[in-house]
mmCIF file of C-alpha atoms in Angstrom:
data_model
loop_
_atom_site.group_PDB
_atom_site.id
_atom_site.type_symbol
_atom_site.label_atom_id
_atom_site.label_comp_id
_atom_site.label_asym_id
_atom_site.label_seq_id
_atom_site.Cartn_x
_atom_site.Cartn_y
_atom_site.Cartn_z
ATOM 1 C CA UNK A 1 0.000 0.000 0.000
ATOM 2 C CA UNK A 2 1.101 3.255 -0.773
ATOM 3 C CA UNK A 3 1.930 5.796 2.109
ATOM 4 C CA UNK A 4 1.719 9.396 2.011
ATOM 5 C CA UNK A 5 3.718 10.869 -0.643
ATOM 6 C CA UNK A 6 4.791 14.075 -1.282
ATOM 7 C CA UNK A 7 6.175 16.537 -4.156
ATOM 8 C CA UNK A 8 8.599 17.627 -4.608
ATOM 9 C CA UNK A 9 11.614 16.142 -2.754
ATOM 10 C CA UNK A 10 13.575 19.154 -2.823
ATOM 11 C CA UNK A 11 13.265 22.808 -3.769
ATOM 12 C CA UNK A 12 15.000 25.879 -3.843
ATOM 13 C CA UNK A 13 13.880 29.386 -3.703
ATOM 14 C CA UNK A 14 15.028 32.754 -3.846
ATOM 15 C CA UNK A 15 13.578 35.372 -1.143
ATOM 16 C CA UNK A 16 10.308 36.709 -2.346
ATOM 17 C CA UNK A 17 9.261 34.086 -4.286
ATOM 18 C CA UNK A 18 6.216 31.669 -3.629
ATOM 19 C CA UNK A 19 5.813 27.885 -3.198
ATOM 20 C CA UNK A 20 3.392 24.822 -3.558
ATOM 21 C CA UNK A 21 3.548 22.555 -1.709
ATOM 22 C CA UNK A 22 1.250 18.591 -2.285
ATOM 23 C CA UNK A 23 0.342 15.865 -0.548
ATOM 24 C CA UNK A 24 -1.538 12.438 -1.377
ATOM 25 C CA UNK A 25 -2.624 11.006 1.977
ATOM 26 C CA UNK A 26 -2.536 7.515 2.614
ATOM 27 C CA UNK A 27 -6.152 6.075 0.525
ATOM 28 C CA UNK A 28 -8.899 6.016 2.736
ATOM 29 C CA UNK A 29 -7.720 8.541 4.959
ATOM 30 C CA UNK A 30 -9.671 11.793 4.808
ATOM 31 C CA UNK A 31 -7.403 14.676 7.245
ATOM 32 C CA UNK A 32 -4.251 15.931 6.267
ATOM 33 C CA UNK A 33 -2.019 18.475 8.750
ATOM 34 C CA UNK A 34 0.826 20.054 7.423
ATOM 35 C CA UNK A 35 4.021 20.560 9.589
ATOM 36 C CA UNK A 36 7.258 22.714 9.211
ATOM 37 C CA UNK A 37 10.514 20.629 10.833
ATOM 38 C CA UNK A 38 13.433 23.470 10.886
ATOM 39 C CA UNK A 39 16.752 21.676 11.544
ATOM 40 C CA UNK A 40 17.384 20.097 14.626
ATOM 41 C CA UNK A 41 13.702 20.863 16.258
ATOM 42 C CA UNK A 42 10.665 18.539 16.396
ATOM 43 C CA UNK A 43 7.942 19.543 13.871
ATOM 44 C CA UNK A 44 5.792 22.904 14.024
ATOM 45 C CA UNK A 45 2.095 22.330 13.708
ATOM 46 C CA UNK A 46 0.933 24.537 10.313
ATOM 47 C CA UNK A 47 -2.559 23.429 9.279
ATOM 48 C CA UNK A 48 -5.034 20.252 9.583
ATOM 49 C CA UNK A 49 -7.492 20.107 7.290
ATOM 50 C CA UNK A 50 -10.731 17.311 7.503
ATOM 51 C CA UNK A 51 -13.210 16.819 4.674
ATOM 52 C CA UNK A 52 -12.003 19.520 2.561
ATOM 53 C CA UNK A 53 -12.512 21.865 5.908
ATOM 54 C CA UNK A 54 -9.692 23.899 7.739
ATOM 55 C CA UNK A 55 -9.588 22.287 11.578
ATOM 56 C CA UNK A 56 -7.371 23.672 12.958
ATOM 57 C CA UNK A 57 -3.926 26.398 12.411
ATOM 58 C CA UNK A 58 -0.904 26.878 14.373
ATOM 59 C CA UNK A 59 1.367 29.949 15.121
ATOM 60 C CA UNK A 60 2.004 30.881 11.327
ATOM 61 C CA UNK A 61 1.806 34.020 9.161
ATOM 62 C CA UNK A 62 -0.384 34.640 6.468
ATOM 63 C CA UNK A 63 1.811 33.814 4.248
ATOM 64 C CA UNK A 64 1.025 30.463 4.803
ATOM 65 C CA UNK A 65 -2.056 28.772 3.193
ATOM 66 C CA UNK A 66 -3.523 25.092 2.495
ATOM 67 C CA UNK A 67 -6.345 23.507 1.143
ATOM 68 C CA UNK A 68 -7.745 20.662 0.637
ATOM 69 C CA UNK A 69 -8.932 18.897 -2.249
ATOM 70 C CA UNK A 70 -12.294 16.564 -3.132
ATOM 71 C CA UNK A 71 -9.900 13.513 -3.528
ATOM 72 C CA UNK A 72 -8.234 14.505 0.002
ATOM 73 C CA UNK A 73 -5.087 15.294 -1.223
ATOM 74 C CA UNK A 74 -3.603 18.695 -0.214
ATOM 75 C CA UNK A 75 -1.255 21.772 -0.959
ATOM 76 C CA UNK A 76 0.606 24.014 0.751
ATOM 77 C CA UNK A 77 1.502 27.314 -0.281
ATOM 78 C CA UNK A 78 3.550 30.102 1.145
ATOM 79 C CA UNK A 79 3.739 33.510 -0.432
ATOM 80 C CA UNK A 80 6.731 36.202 -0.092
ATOM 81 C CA UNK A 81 9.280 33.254 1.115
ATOM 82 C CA UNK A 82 11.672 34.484 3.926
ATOM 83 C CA UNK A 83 15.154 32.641 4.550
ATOM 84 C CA UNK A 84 13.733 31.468 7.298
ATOM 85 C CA UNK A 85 10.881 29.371 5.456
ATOM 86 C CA UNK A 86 13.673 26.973 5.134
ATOM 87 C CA UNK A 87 13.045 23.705 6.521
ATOM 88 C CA UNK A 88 11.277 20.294 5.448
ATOM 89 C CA UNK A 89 7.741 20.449 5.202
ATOM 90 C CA UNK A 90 6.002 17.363 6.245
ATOM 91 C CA UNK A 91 2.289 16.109 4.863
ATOM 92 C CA UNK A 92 0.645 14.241 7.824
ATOM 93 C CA UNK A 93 -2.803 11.971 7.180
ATOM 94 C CA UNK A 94 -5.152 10.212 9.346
ATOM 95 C CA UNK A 95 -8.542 8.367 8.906
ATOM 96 C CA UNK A 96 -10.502 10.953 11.419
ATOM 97 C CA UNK A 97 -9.704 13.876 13.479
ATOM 98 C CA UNK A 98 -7.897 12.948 16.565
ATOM 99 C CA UNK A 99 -6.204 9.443 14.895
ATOM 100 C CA UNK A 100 -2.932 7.803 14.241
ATOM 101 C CA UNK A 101 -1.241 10.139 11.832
ATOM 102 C CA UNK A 102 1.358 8.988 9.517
ATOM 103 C CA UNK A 103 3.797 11.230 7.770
ATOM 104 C CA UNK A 104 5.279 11.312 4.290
ATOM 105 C CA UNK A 105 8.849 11.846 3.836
ATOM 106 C CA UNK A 106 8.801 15.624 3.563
ATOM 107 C CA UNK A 107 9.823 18.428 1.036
ATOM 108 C CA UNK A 108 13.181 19.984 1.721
ATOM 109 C CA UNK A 109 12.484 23.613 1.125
ATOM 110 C CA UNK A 110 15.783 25.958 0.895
ATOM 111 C CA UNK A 111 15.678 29.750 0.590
ATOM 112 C CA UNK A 112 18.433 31.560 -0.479
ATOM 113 C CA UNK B 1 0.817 27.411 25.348
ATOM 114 C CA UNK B 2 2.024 23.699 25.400
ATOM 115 C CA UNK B 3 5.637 22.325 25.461
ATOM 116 C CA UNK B 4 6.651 18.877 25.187
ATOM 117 C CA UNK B 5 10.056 18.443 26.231
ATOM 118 C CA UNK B 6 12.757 15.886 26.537
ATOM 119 C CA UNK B 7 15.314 15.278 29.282
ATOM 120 C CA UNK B 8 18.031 13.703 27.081
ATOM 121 C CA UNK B 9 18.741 15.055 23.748
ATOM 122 C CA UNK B 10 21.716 12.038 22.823
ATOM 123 C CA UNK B 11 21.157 8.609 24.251
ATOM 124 C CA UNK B 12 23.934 6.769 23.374
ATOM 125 C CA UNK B 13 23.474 2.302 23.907
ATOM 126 C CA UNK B 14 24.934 -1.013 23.293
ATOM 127 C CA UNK B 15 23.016 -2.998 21.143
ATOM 128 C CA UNK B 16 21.675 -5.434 23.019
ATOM 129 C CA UNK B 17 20.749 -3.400 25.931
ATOM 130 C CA UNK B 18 17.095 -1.657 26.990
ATOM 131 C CA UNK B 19 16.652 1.807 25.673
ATOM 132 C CA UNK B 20 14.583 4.382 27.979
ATOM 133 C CA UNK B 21 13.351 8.086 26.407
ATOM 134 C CA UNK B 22 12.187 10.979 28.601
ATOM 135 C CA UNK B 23 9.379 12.852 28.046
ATOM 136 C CA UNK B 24 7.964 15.597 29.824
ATOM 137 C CA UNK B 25 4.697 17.327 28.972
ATOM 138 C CA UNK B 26 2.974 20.573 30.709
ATOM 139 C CA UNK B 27 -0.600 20.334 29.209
ATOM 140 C CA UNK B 28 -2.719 18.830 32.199
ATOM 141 C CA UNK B 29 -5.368 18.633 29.271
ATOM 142 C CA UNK B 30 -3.407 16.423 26.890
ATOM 143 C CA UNK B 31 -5.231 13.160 26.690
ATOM 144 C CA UNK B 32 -3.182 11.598 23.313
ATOM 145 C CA UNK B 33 0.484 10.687 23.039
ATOM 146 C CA UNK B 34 2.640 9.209 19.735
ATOM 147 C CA UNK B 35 5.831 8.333 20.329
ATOM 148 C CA UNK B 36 7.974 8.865 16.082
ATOM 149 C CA UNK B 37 10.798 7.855 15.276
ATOM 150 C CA UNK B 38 12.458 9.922 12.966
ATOM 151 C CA UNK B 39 15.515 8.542 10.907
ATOM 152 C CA UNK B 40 17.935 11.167 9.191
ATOM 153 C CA UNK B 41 16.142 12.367 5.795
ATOM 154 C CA UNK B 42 12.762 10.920 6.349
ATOM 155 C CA UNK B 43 9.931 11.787 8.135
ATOM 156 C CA UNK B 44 8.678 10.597 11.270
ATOM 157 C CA UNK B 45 7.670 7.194 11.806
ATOM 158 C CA UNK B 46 4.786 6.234 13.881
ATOM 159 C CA UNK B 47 6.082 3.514 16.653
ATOM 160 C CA UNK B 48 3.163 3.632 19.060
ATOM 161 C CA UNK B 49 0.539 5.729 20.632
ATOM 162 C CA UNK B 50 -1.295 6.077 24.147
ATOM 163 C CA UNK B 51 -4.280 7.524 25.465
ATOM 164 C CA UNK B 52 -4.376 8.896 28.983
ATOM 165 C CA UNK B 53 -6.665 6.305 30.125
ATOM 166 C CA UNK B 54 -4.249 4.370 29.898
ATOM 167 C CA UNK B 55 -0.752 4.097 31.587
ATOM 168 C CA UNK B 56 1.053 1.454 29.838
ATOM 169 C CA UNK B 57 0.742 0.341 26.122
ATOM 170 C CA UNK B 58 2.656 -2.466 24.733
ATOM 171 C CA UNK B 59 4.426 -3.130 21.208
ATOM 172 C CA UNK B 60 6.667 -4.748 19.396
ATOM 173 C CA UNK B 61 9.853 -4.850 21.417
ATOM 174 C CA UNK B 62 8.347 -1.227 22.471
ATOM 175 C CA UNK B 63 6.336 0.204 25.647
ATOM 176 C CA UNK B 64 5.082 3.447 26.293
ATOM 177 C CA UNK B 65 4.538 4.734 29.473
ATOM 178 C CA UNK B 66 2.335 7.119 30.962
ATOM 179 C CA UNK B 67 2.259 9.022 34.339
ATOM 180 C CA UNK B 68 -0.285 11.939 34.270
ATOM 181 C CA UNK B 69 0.516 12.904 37.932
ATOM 182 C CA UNK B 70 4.153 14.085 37.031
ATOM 183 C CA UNK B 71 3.093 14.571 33.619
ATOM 184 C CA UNK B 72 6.233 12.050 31.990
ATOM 185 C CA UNK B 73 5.793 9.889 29.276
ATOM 186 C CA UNK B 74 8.966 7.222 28.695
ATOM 187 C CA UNK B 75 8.960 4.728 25.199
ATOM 188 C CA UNK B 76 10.879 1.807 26.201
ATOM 189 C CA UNK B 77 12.805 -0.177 23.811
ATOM 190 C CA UNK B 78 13.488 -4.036 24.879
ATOM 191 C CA UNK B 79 17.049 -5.517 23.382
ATOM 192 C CA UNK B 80 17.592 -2.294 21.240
ATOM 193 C CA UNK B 81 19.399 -3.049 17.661
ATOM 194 C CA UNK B 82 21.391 -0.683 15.361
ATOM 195 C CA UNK B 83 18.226 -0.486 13.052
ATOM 196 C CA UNK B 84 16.712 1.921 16.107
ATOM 197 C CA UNK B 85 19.496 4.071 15.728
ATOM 198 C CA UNK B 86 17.699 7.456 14.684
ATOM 199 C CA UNK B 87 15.997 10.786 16.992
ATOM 200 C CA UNK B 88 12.780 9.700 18.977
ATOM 201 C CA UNK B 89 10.171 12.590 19.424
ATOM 202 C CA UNK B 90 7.345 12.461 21.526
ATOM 203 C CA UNK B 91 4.305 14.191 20.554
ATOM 204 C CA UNK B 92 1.123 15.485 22.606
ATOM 205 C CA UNK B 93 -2.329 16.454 21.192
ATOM 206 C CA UNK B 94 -4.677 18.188 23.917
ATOM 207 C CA UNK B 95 -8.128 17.431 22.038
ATOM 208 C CA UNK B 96 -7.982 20.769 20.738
ATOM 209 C CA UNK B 97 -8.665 19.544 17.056
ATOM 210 C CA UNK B 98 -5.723 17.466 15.977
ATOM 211 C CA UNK B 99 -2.987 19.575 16.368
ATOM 212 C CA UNK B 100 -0.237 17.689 17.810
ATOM 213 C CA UNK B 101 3.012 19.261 19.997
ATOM 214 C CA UNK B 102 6.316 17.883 19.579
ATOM 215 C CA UNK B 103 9.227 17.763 21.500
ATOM 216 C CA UNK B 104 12.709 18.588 20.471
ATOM 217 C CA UNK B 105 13.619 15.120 20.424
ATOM 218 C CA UNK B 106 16.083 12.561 21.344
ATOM 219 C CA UNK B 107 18.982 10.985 19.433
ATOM 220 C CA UNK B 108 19.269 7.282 20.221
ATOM 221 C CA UNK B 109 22.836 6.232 19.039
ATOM 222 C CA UNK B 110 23.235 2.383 19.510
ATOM 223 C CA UNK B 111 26.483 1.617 19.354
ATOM 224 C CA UNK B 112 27.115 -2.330 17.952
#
């Protein structure tokens, strides 16, 4: 069975720029959360999203957005990218709300 | 807001031996707890969870441990082998929606 995946693997950016981000959850499984893993540090809660619905959004700008699409995969996007925006960005899906979440390898987003 | 901490960031072992990661929460309210392991350029695996009905939760050569009066959770790992070599985070989700709190993390070095 295939796991979460995510695209791309790795990505660099100049300052100012913007990104996308995607995710395919894990089939069957309707809630993906996004997370931001800066070097060395556990990862940063971004965004969960449930049936195509925001649930919940942690301490980020507004520079940050998500959605969620009708075959529950996801993106990511982050608008006027800083140097610190680097970091791997992890995709995150469970069946329900509070569940076992299982992440996908990441995207490894640099900023120069 | 919530932390999830760790005492130990390096744990080094002998293969062979028991492995024991700290975790220390501050969220009275957290009721959910994954344990990831996290293994240098992918993301976070799930190794097992607990619920704070609970105190102790058995895996595979694994056990989680709960103590909601000190607030501590500890992942046990029986007859650890190089394979678990990797950082171990702990993560906390205080049925706020399912936005989960990670620790810093630990880096379990098992020496052969």
């Amino acid at each position: 069975d295939a796991g979460v995946t995510q695209s791309p693997t790795h990505l660099i950016k100049t300052r100012g720029q913007h990104v996308t981000l995607r995710c395919s959850p894990i089939s069957g499984h309707k809630s993906v959360s996004w997370y931001q893993q800066v070097l060395g540090q556990g990862p940063q809660f971004i965004f969960q999203y449930y049936e195509k619905e925001e649930r919940g959004r942690g301490n980020f700008p507004d520079r940050f957005s998500a959605r969620q699409f009708p075959n529950y995969s996801s993106e990511l996007n982050v608008n006027a990218l800083l140097l610190g925006d680097s970091a791997l960005y992890l995709c995150a899906s469970s069946t329900f709300l509070l569940d076992e979440q299982f992440f996908g390898p990441g995207t490894r987003l640099t900023v120069l | 807001g919530e932390s999830v901490g760790l005492h130990l960031p390096t744990l080094s072992v002998q293969e062979g031996d028991n492995s024991i990661i700290n975790c220390a929460y501050s969220n009275s309210a957290s009721d959910y707890f994954i344990w990831y392991k996290q293994e240098s350029g992918k993301g976070p695996q799930f190794i097992i969870d607990i619920r704070s009905n609970m105190d102790k939760r058995q895996g595979q050569r694994v056990t989680v441990l709960l103590n909601k009066t000190v607030k501590h959770l500890s992942l046990q790992i029986a007859a650890t082998q190089p394979g678990d070599s990797a950082v171990y985070f702990c993560a906390e989700n205080a049925n706020t929606g399912n936005q989960f709190y990670f620790g810093t993390g630990t880096s379990l070095t098992v020496i052969p």
